[in-house]
Amino acid sequence: MLINIHYSQVLRKQTALLTNAKVRSFFRKF
């Protein structure tokens, strides 16, 4: 259970970082 919670938190962080990178590269085009 604890491992699952930790894994989901790490996954959320990675997803947020990936989204930030995509948004930044998207705004750089303009």
Short mmCIF file of N, CA and C in Angstrom, two decimals:
data_model
loop_
_atom_site.label_atom_id
_atom_site.label_comp_id
_atom_site.label_asym_id
_atom_site.label_seq_id
_atom_site.Cartn_x
_atom_site.Cartn_y
_atom_site.Cartn_z
N MET A 1 0.84 -1.21 0.00
CA MET A 1 0.00 0.00 0.00
C MET A 1 0.88 1.26 0.00
N LEU A 2 1.82 1.31 0.92
CA LEU A 2 2.70 2.49 0.99
C LEU A 2 3.50 2.64 -0.30
N ILE A 3 3.97 1.50 -0.82
CA ILE A 3 4.76 1.54 -2.06
C ILE A 3 3.88 2.07 -3.21
N ASN A 4 2.63 1.65 -3.23
CA ASN A 4 1.72 2.10 -4.28
C ASN A 4 1.52 3.61 -4.22
N ILE A 5 1.33 4.13 -3.01
CA ILE A 5 1.13 5.58 -2.83
C ILE A 5 2.38 6.33 -3.29
N HIS A 6 3.54 5.85 -2.88
CA HIS A 6 4.80 6.50 -3.26
C HIS A 6 4.97 6.48 -4.78
N TYR A 7 4.66 5.33 -5.39
CA TYR A 7 4.82 5.20 -6.84
C TYR A 7 3.90 6.16 -7.58
N SER A 8 2.66 6.29 -7.11
CA SER A 8 1.72 7.19 -7.78
C SER A 8 2.17 8.64 -7.64
N GLN A 9 2.77 8.98 -6.49
CA GLN A 9 3.26 10.35 -6.30
C GLN A 9 4.41 10.64 -7.25
N VAL A 10 5.33 9.68 -7.39
CA VAL A 10 6.46 9.85 -8.31
C VAL A 10 5.95 9.98 -9.74
N LEU A 11 4.98 9.13 -10.09
CA LEU A 11 4.42 9.18 -11.44
C LEU A 11 3.77 10.53 -11.69
N ARG A 12 3.08 11.06 -10.68
CA ARG A 12 2.43 12.37 -10.83
C ARG A 12 3.46 13.47 -11.04
N LYS A 13 4.57 13.39 -10.28
CA LYS A 13 5.63 14.39 -10.44
C LYS A 13 6.22 14.34 -11.84
N GLN A 14 6.49 13.12 -12.33
CA GLN A 14 7.07 12.98 -13.67
C GLN A 14 6.10 13.49 -14.73
N THR A 15 4.81 13.21 -14.55
CA THR A 15 3.81 13.68 -15.52
C THR A 15 3.75 15.20 -15.51
N ALA A 16 3.82 15.80 -14.32
CA ALA A 16 3.78 17.26 -14.21
C ALA A 16 5.01 17.87 -14.89
N LEU A 17 6.17 17.28 -14.66
CA LEU A 17 7.39 17.79 -15.30
C LEU A 17 7.29 17.68 -16.81
N LEU A 18 6.78 16.56 -17.29
CA LEU A 18 6.64 16.36 -18.72
C LEU A 18 5.67 17.37 -19.31
N THR A 19 4.56 17.62 -18.62
CA THR A 19 3.58 18.59 -19.09
C THR A 19 4.20 19.99 -19.12
N ASN A 20 4.97 20.34 -18.08
CA ASN A 20 5.63 21.64 -18.04
C ASN A 20 6.56 21.81 -19.22
N ALA A 21 7.33 20.77 -19.52
CA ALA A 21 8.27 20.84 -20.64
C ALA A 21 7.51 21.02 -21.95
N LYS A 22 6.41 20.30 -22.12
CA LYS A 22 5.63 20.42 -23.36
C LYS A 22 5.05 21.82 -23.49
N VAL A 23 4.52 22.35 -22.40
CA VAL A 23 3.91 23.69 -22.43
C VAL A 23 4.98 24.73 -22.75
N ARG A 24 6.16 24.60 -22.13
CA ARG A 24 7.24 25.56 -22.38
C ARG A 24 7.68 25.53 -23.83
N SER A 25 7.90 24.33 -24.37
CA SER A 25 8.33 24.22 -25.77
C SER A 25 7.23 24.72 -26.70
N PHE A 26 5.97 24.54 -26.29
CA PHE A 26 4.85 25.01 -27.10
C PHE A 26 4.83 26.53 -27.17
N PHE A 27 5.08 27.19 -26.01
CA PHE A 27 5.05 28.65 -25.99
C PHE A 27 6.29 29.26 -26.63
N ARG A 28 7.38 28.48 -26.71
CA ARG A 28 8.59 29.00 -27.34
C ARG A 28 8.38 29.18 -28.84
N LYS A 29 7.45 28.42 -29.42
CA LYS A 29 7.22 28.51 -30.87
C LYS A 29 6.65 29.86 -31.25
N PHE A 30 5.95 30.51 -30.35
CA PHE A 30 5.29 31.78 -30.69
C PHE A 30 6.16 32.99 -30.42
#
